[in-house]
Short mmCIF file of C-alpha atoms and ligand atoms in Angstrom, two decimals:
data_model
loop_
_atom_site.label_atom_id
_atom_site.label_comp_id
_atom_site.label_asym_id
_atom_site.label_seq_id
_atom_site.Cartn_x
_atom_site.Cartn_y
_atom_site.Cartn_z
CA MET T 269 -0.14 -0.02 -0.30
CA ALA T 270 1.28 3.48 -0.86
CA ILE T 271 -0.23 5.15 2.23
CA ASN T 272 2.17 5.07 5.36
CA LYS T 273 1.45 5.56 8.88
CA LYS T 274 2.71 9.65 8.38
CA SER T 275 0.92 10.08 5.42
CA MET T 276 -2.66 8.54 6.90
CA LEU T 277 -2.18 10.66 10.07
CA SER T 278 -1.75 13.82 8.21
CA LEU T 279 -5.10 12.54 6.23
CA ILE T 280 -6.89 12.15 9.64
CA LEU T 281 -5.55 15.73 10.51
CA ILE T 282 -6.78 17.05 7.38
CA LEU T 283 -10.43 15.63 7.82
CA ILE T 284 -10.60 16.74 11.48
CA SER T 285 -9.16 20.28 10.90
CA SER T 286 -11.73 20.26 7.92
CA LEU T 287 -14.71 19.73 10.35
CA LEU T 288 -13.11 21.75 13.10
CA PRO T 289 -13.65 24.46 14.70
CA PHE T 290 -17.60 24.27 14.18
CA PRO T 291 -18.49 26.28 11.05
CA ILE T 292 -20.28 29.79 11.68
CA SER T 293 -20.35 31.18 8.06
CA ALA T 294 -23.96 32.75 7.18
CA PRO T 295 -25.82 29.54 6.22
CA PRO T 296 -27.00 30.11 2.38
CA LYS T 297 -30.53 30.79 0.51
CA GLY T 298 -32.53 27.81 0.70
CA CYS T 299 -31.13 26.99 4.00
CA SER T 300 -33.79 29.13 6.16
CA PHE T 301 -35.19 26.96 9.00
CA ASP T 302 -37.00 28.71 11.24
CA ALA T 303 -37.92 26.09 13.56
CA ILE T 304 -37.30 22.20 14.75
CA TYR T 305 -39.51 19.58 15.63
CA GLN T 306 -37.80 16.62 17.25
CA LEU T 307 -39.63 13.17 17.55
CA GLY T 308 -37.20 10.65 19.58
CA ASP T 309 -35.93 9.42 22.79
CA SER T 310 -33.32 10.03 25.37
CA ILE T 311 -30.71 10.34 22.56
CA SER T 312 -32.45 13.96 21.97
CA ASP T 313 -34.94 14.44 25.18
CA THR T 314 -34.17 18.11 26.38
CA GLY T 315 -36.33 17.97 29.12
CA ASN T 316 -39.54 15.64 28.60
CA LEU T 317 -39.08 12.38 30.82
CA ILE T 318 -38.32 14.82 34.01
CA ARG T 319 -41.61 16.81 33.56
CA GLU T 320 -43.44 13.65 33.29
CA ALA T 321 -45.21 12.29 37.16
CA PRO T 322 -44.68 9.89 38.90
CA ILE T 323 -41.48 8.06 37.36
CA GLY T 324 -39.70 10.57 35.15
CA SER T 325 -39.99 13.60 37.78
CA SER T 326 -37.68 11.23 40.24
CA SER T 327 -35.53 9.50 37.26
CA ALA T 328 -31.68 10.40 37.83
CA PHE T 329 -31.86 12.46 34.58
CA ALA T 330 -33.58 15.08 37.02
CA ARG T 331 -30.44 15.45 39.23
CA LEU T 332 -26.84 16.24 38.76
CA PRO T 333 -24.30 15.12 37.28
CA TYR T 334 -26.30 15.03 34.33
CA GLY T 335 -26.11 18.61 32.97
CA GLU T 336 -23.34 19.66 34.88
CA ALA T 337 -21.00 20.56 31.94
CA TYR T 338 -22.99 23.42 30.16
CA PHE T 339 -25.90 23.84 32.22
CA LYS T 340 -24.57 23.43 35.80
CA LYS T 341 -28.11 21.87 36.46
CA PRO T 342 -29.92 19.04 35.13
CA THR T 343 -32.29 20.17 32.17
CA GLY T 344 -33.69 16.34 31.43
CA ARG T 345 -30.49 15.78 29.09
CA CYS T 346 -29.51 12.35 28.95
CA SER T 347 -25.87 13.76 29.28
CA ASN T 348 -23.25 15.63 31.32
CA GLY T 349 -24.13 18.73 28.66
CA LEU T 350 -25.21 19.42 25.49
CA ILE T 351 -26.73 16.34 23.15
CA MET T 352 -26.67 16.40 19.08
CA VAL T 353 -29.96 18.37 18.50
CA ASP T 354 -28.38 21.35 20.52
CA PHE T 355 -25.32 21.33 17.87
CA ILE T 356 -27.74 21.15 15.07
CA ALA T 357 -29.90 24.16 15.94
CA SER T 358 -26.95 25.85 16.72
CA ALA T 359 -25.88 25.59 13.08
CA LEU T 360 -29.12 26.26 12.05
CA HIS T 361 -28.68 29.42 13.89
CA LEU T 362 -31.74 28.53 16.45
CA PRO T 363 -31.90 28.67 19.90
CA LEU T 364 -31.81 24.99 21.82
CA LEU T 365 -35.28 23.58 21.70
CA ASN T 366 -37.74 23.59 24.51
CA PRO T 367 -39.54 19.96 25.75
CA TYR T 368 -42.89 20.01 24.62
CA LEU T 369 -43.66 19.05 28.42
CA GLU T 370 -42.54 22.41 29.99
CA GLY T 371 -46.00 24.13 29.51
CA ASP T 372 -44.94 28.10 29.76
CA ALA T 373 -42.07 27.19 27.39
CA ASN T 374 -41.31 29.60 24.11
CA PHE T 375 -42.08 27.20 21.38
CA THR T 376 -41.26 30.45 18.51
CA HIS T 377 -38.77 28.62 17.07
CA GLY T 378 -40.04 24.80 17.27
CA VAL T 379 -40.44 22.01 19.84
CA ASN T 380 -38.69 18.72 21.55
CA PHE T 381 -41.12 15.64 21.75
CA ALA T 382 -38.38 13.24 22.48
CA VAL T 383 -38.83 11.60 25.51
CA ALA T 384 -36.28 9.45 27.43
CA GLY T 385 -37.03 5.53 27.57
CA SER T 386 -39.89 6.31 24.84
CA THR T 387 -40.13 3.31 22.26
CA ALA T 388 -40.97 3.31 18.87
CA LEU T 389 -43.22 0.87 19.13
CA ASP T 390 -46.72 1.47 21.53
CA THR T 391 -46.44 0.03 25.03
CA SER T 392 -49.83 -1.87 24.11
CA PHE T 393 -47.98 -3.69 21.76
CA LEU T 394 -44.77 -4.46 23.36
CA ALA T 395 -47.10 -5.10 26.72
CA LYS T 396 -48.79 -7.96 24.31
CA ASN T 397 -45.25 -9.76 23.56
CA LYS T 398 -44.21 -9.25 27.30
CA ILE T 399 -41.90 -6.61 27.47
CA ILE T 400 -42.55 -4.02 30.03
CA VAL T 401 -41.92 -0.27 29.18
CA PRO T 402 -40.47 0.98 32.47
CA LEU T 403 -39.79 4.64 32.28
CA THR T 404 -42.48 6.32 29.74
CA ASN T 405 -45.84 5.27 27.91
CA SER T 406 -45.06 8.23 25.72
CA SER T 407 -43.94 6.10 22.32
CA LEU T 408 -43.51 7.55 19.10
CA SER T 409 -47.77 7.74 18.57
CA VAL T 410 -47.83 9.64 21.95
CA GLN T 411 -45.42 12.26 20.32
CA LEU T 412 -47.04 12.75 17.01
CA GLY T 413 -50.49 12.99 18.99
CA TRP T 414 -48.61 15.97 20.99
CA PHE T 415 -47.12 17.47 17.28
CA LYS T 416 -51.06 17.23 16.19
CA HIS T 417 -51.91 18.90 19.16
CA HIS T 418 -48.75 21.80 18.89
CA LEU T 419 -50.21 22.33 15.66
CA LYS T 420 -53.49 23.81 16.84
CA SER T 421 -51.61 26.67 18.96
CA ILE T 422 -49.56 27.80 15.92
CA CYS T 423 -51.83 27.68 12.40
CA TYR T 424 -55.50 27.11 12.10
CA THR T 425 -56.14 25.83 8.12
CA GLN T 426 -54.47 22.68 6.76
CA THR T 427 -52.57 25.56 3.92
CA GLU T 428 -51.39 27.76 7.00
CA CYS T 429 -50.00 24.56 8.87
CA ALA T 430 -48.33 23.43 5.53
CA HIS T 431 -46.69 26.44 4.98
CA LYS T 432 -45.32 27.03 8.01
CA LEU T 433 -43.83 23.38 8.64
CA GLY T 434 -43.09 23.36 4.70
CA ARG T 435 -40.04 25.88 6.46
CA ALA T 436 -39.56 23.75 9.94
CA LEU T 437 -36.30 21.02 10.15
CA PHE T 438 -38.07 17.73 11.36
CA LEU T 439 -35.76 14.69 13.20
CA VAL T 440 -37.59 11.72 13.52
CA GLY T 441 -35.90 9.97 15.82
CA GLU T 442 -33.08 8.40 17.06
CA ILE T 443 -35.92 5.90 18.28
CA GLY T 444 -36.09 2.50 18.81
CA GLY T 445 -33.09 1.73 20.78
CA ASN T 446 -35.62 1.24 23.83
CA ASP T 447 -37.75 -1.43 22.40
CA TYR T 448 -34.04 -3.42 21.66
CA ILE T 449 -32.78 -2.71 25.23
CA TYR T 450 -36.29 -3.68 26.85
CA ALA T 451 -35.92 -6.79 24.73
CA PHE T 452 -32.53 -7.56 25.42
CA PHE T 453 -32.87 -7.16 29.08
CA GLN T 454 -36.34 -9.19 29.38
CA GLY T 455 -34.73 -12.23 28.33
CA LYS T 456 -36.28 -12.06 24.41
CA SER T 457 -33.84 -14.10 22.00
CA ILE T 458 -31.65 -12.53 19.76
CA GLY T 459 -34.12 -14.33 16.96
CA GLU T 460 -37.12 -12.80 18.63
CA ILE T 461 -35.44 -9.46 18.45
CA HIS T 462 -34.65 -9.41 14.80
CA SER T 463 -38.27 -10.22 14.43
CA TYR T 464 -39.04 -6.91 15.57
CA VAL T 465 -36.90 -4.90 13.22
CA PRO T 466 -39.76 -4.48 10.34
CA HIS T 467 -42.19 -3.70 12.92
CA ILE T 468 -39.98 -0.89 14.48
CA VAL T 469 -38.98 0.29 10.88
CA GLN T 470 -42.22 0.55 9.67
CA LYS T 471 -43.27 2.66 13.36
CA ILE T 472 -40.29 5.24 12.10
CA LYS T 473 -41.23 5.11 8.49
CA ASP T 474 -45.14 5.96 9.44
CA ALA T 475 -44.44 8.70 11.68
CA ALA T 476 -42.20 10.46 9.02
CA ARG T 477 -45.20 10.40 6.87
CA LYS T 478 -47.13 11.81 8.79
CA VAL T 479 -45.43 14.85 9.22
CA ILE T 480 -45.07 15.14 5.98
CA ASP T 481 -48.45 15.02 5.66
CA HIS T 482 -49.04 17.86 7.51
CA GLY T 483 -46.92 19.67 5.60
CA ALA T 484 -43.10 18.95 6.35
CA LYS T 485 -40.62 19.46 3.55
CA THR T 486 -37.24 18.22 5.05
CA VAL T 487 -37.17 15.09 7.10
CA ILE T 488 -34.57 13.77 8.73
CA VAL T 489 -34.31 10.12 10.09
CA PRO T 490 -31.43 9.44 12.27
CA GLY T 491 -30.70 5.18 12.15
CA HIS T 492 -28.98 3.43 15.17
CA PHE T 493 -25.77 3.15 16.84
CA PRO T 494 -23.28 0.47 16.78
CA ILE T 495 -25.01 -0.55 19.86
CA GLY T 496 -22.17 -2.88 20.29
CA CYS T 497 -19.81 -0.30 20.87
CA LEU T 498 -22.35 0.86 24.67
CA PRO T 499 -20.75 -0.10 27.49
CA ILE T 500 -24.40 -1.07 28.82
CA TYR T 501 -24.28 -3.85 26.25
CA LEU T 502 -20.41 -4.64 26.56
CA THR T 503 -20.81 -5.33 30.05
CA ALA T 504 -24.17 -7.26 29.61
CA PHE T 505 -23.08 -9.33 26.71
CA ARG T 506 -19.22 -9.50 27.62
CA SER T 507 -17.51 -12.72 26.12
CA ASN T 508 -14.16 -14.48 26.45
CA ASP T 509 -14.52 -15.47 22.84
CA PRO T 510 -12.27 -12.63 21.09
CA ALA T 511 -14.05 -13.45 17.83
CA ALA T 512 -16.99 -12.36 19.47
CA TYR T 513 -15.40 -8.64 18.80
CA ASP T 514 -14.68 -6.48 16.14
CA GLU T 515 -11.45 -4.15 15.45
CA LEU T 516 -13.05 -1.13 17.74
CA LYS T 517 -13.63 -3.84 20.32
CA CYS T 518 -17.65 -3.83 20.09
CA LEU T 519 -19.55 -6.79 20.36
CA LYS T 520 -20.02 -7.95 16.52
CA GLY T 521 -23.69 -9.41 16.97
CA LEU T 522 -25.15 -6.29 18.24
CA ASN T 523 -23.56 -4.22 15.72
CA ASN T 524 -24.94 -6.37 13.19
CA LEU T 525 -28.71 -6.23 14.04
CA ALA T 526 -27.93 -2.17 14.27
CA MET T 527 -26.86 -2.78 11.20
CA PHE T 528 -29.67 -4.61 9.77
CA HIS T 529 -32.38 -2.36 11.65
CA ASN T 530 -30.56 0.23 9.51
CA ASN T 531 -30.76 -1.32 6.65
CA HIS T 532 -34.05 -1.72 6.66
CA LEU T 533 -34.49 2.10 7.47
CA GLN T 534 -32.44 3.02 4.71
CA ARG T 535 -34.56 0.80 2.31
CA ALA T 536 -38.17 2.63 3.89
CA LEU T 537 -36.84 5.87 3.10
CA LYS T 538 -35.95 5.24 -0.04
CA GLN T 539 -39.63 4.21 -0.84
CA LEU T 540 -40.86 7.39 0.91
CA ARG T 541 -38.41 9.25 -1.77
CA LYS T 542 -40.83 7.68 -4.17
CA VAL T 543 -43.78 8.29 -2.59
CA TYR T 544 -42.80 12.39 -1.67
CA PRO T 545 -40.10 13.38 -4.51
CA ASP T 546 -40.63 16.93 -3.08
CA VAL T 547 -39.85 16.60 0.16
CA THR T 548 -36.08 16.17 1.55
CA ILE T 549 -35.72 13.21 3.01
CA VAL T 550 -32.27 12.57 5.00
CA TYR T 551 -31.10 9.59 6.77
CA ALA T 552 -28.18 10.43 9.48
CA ASP T 553 -26.11 8.00 9.98
CA TYR T 554 -25.35 7.74 13.81
CA TYR T 555 -23.55 4.34 13.16
CA THR T 556 -20.69 5.42 10.56
CA ALA T 557 -20.86 8.61 13.07
CA LEU T 558 -19.92 7.21 16.41
CA GLN T 559 -17.74 4.60 14.78
CA TRP T 560 -15.51 7.29 13.31
CA VAL T 561 -15.54 8.87 16.61
CA LEU T 562 -14.29 5.75 18.30
CA SER T 563 -11.87 5.15 15.40
CA HIS T 564 -10.03 8.44 15.48
CA ALA T 565 -10.78 8.76 19.35
CA PRO T 566 -6.71 10.01 20.07
CA SER T 567 -6.84 12.51 17.97
CA LEU T 568 -10.23 13.98 19.07
CA GLY T 569 -8.89 14.09 22.73
CA PHE T 570 -9.74 11.45 24.19
CA GLU T 571 -8.42 8.91 26.47
CA ASP T 572 -7.34 5.73 24.37
CA LYS T 573 -6.62 3.52 27.11
CA SER T 574 -10.01 4.06 29.01
CA LEU T 575 -12.06 4.17 25.58
CA GLN T 576 -14.99 2.32 26.76
CA LYS T 577 -15.11 2.74 29.65
CA VAL T 578 -18.16 5.13 31.07
CA CYS T 579 -17.48 8.58 32.86
CA CYS T 580 -20.08 8.52 35.49
CA GLY T 581 -20.44 4.86 36.45
CA ILE T 582 -18.48 2.26 38.97
CA GLY T 583 -17.73 -1.33 38.23
CA GLY T 584 -16.71 -4.08 35.85
CA ASP T 585 -14.53 -3.61 32.88
CA TYR T 586 -16.37 -0.91 31.40
CA ASN T 587 -16.90 1.13 35.11
CA PHE T 588 -20.39 0.19 34.27
CA ASP T 589 -23.23 -1.64 36.79
CA LEU T 590 -26.82 -1.68 35.77
CA THR T 591 -27.45 -1.69 39.34
CA LYS T 592 -25.40 1.70 40.06
CA GLU T 593 -26.80 4.24 37.58
CA CYS T 594 -25.25 7.53 37.55
CA GLY T 595 -27.42 10.14 39.49
CA SER T 596 -26.78 7.57 42.37
CA PRO T 597 -25.13 9.24 45.19
CA GLU T 598 -22.46 6.31 45.58
CA VAL T 599 -21.83 6.43 41.91
CA PRO T 600 -18.44 8.66 41.43
CA VAL T 601 -17.99 11.06 38.20
CA CYS T 602 -14.52 11.08 36.17
CA PRO T 603 -12.57 14.03 36.82
CA ASP T 604 -12.11 14.64 32.80
CA PRO T 605 -15.45 14.05 31.02
CA GLU T 606 -14.05 15.77 28.18
CA THR T 607 -11.70 12.48 27.75
CA ARG T 608 -14.66 10.31 27.84
CA ILE T 609 -16.84 9.15 25.00
CA SER T 610 -19.44 7.57 27.23
CA TRP T 611 -21.49 9.40 29.89
CA ASP T 612 -23.09 6.64 31.94
CA GLY T 613 -22.97 3.48 29.59
CA PHE T 614 -26.26 4.09 27.64
CA HIS T 615 -25.50 8.19 26.73
CA LEU T 616 -22.71 9.62 25.36
CA THR T 617 -20.72 12.79 26.94
CA GLU T 618 -21.18 15.98 25.43
CA LYS T 619 -18.04 15.95 23.52
CA ALA T 620 -18.53 12.91 21.91
CA TYR T 621 -21.94 14.13 21.18
CA LYS T 622 -20.74 17.18 19.69
CA TYR T 623 -18.09 15.28 17.50
CA MET T 624 -20.95 12.91 16.07
CA ALA T 625 -22.85 16.62 15.17
CA ASP T 626 -19.88 17.61 13.65
CA PHE T 627 -19.21 14.28 11.53
CA LEU T 628 -23.22 14.13 10.88
CA MET T 629 -23.63 17.69 9.57
CA HIS T 630 -20.68 17.43 7.40
CA SER T 631 -23.44 15.05 4.84
CA ILE T 632 -26.43 16.48 6.28
CA MET T 633 -26.10 20.19 5.72
CA PRO T 634 -25.32 20.06 1.60
CA GLU T 635 -28.43 17.68 1.35
CA ILE T 636 -30.48 20.26 3.29
CA GLN T 637 -29.26 23.11 1.30
CA CYS T 638 -27.16 24.91 4.38
CA ALA T 639 -23.62 25.23 4.28
CA ILE T 640 -21.32 23.63 6.78
C1 LIG C 157 -40.38 33.96 21.97
O1 LIG C 157 -38.98 33.81 21.13
C2 LIG C 157 -39.00 34.92 20.04
C3 LIG C 157 -37.66 34.41 19.11
O2 LIG C 157 -36.81 33.92 20.59
C4 LIG C 157 -39.49 36.60 20.84
O3 LIG C 157 -39.37 36.73 19.15
C5 LIG C 157 -40.40 36.15 21.44
O4 LIG C 157 -41.16 37.28 21.55
C6 LIG C 157 -40.37 35.04 22.40
N1 LIG C 157 -42.03 35.12 23.04
C7 LIG C 157 -42.20 35.73 24.25
C8 LIG C 157 -43.75 35.52 25.09
O5 LIG C 157 -41.18 35.22 25.11
C1 LIG C 158 -48.22 3.04 31.15
O1 LIG C 158 -49.35 2.09 31.12
C2 LIG C 158 -49.79 1.31 31.62
C3 LIG C 158 -50.99 0.51 31.17
O2 LIG C 158 -52.02 1.74 31.60
C4 LIG C 158 -49.79 1.20 33.34
O3 LIG C 158 -50.21 0.40 33.93
C5 LIG C 158 -48.23 1.70 33.36
O4 LIG C 158 -47.96 2.27 34.76
C6 LIG C 158 -47.59 3.23 32.66
N1 LIG C 158 -46.24 2.87 32.99
C7 LIG C 158 -46.04 4.68 33.27
C8 LIG C 158 -44.47 4.77 33.24
O5 LIG C 158 -46.47 5.43 33.31
#
């Protein structure tokens, strides 16, 4: 091969410097979103779950150290600071999105309907399959109900709503990650879980179709993380067989499930684009984004030796124990969260989310006619 180590390194550095610092150039014509509407789970919740009684309001996300890095207080974001949708909002020169359940919040520039712990499938459907949803019943369909309700407060006729929504950016997901977590941790087999994939993808596709039918013209639909790289899965499905791991030390079988989901989702989006040729439907590749962060960890400032170790956690190979959650008094926080990728075993640190968002926006912004 002609590429030696040194030229590889400079290639990586060029790539990084072309992504960073975060671009501040003015968006060109065409990129004039005046609102963002977000549906999803804890990857994008900015404060809904902690406003749900009785479980959400006493959840760990309502306590420090969640939010300690940026906000200095918990906001309901499942990280130490900002999350991806915050970076996307900033890139579009919009304020941070308020959560729908903050009743008196300002929704001039959009609403965040995402709820931590929520599922793509209805909780009644999951209950029929003997899967209990512990945190919230505010699944994707419930969030769509909230969206419809909210519409009544911002527009009066279908045409007026369509006109308004045409200038907004819609983020449908990530969602479905919890459906898989609950199934795995309630003892379902990988075969059975694979059989849920078409149902979950159908729900996401239906949600995208619904917002488009209301007038959305730009819809971003994220895929799944490489879940085999998350400490919650790495801990629960730890293996003594080296062949179970890939080159990034992630569990292959779980990553295969995520890829299977993502392939299904991308096929579904292709079909949607045919039905709605005048709508911009963009797939956000969270899978590759996190792999990129993991594979460039040292040059991005992450500590290589403890790459998969959780910052806010305790115990085991990954500093993670499902029974000792971040936010409990006995669970310590690492002194240097900006050198860690995983915040609490499920969710990432602000720093990791920032790099993921940078990576994603590099491909998404041109597709939605925005400058980077
Ligand atoms: C809501 O925010 C917008 C823009 O950020 C501002 O123009 C408007 O005055 C605010 N509304 C209220 C009621 O504070
Ligand atoms: C969800 O709904 C079921 C059925 O109505 C109920 O038993 C359960 O307590 C609810 N869960 C939460 C977290 O609200």
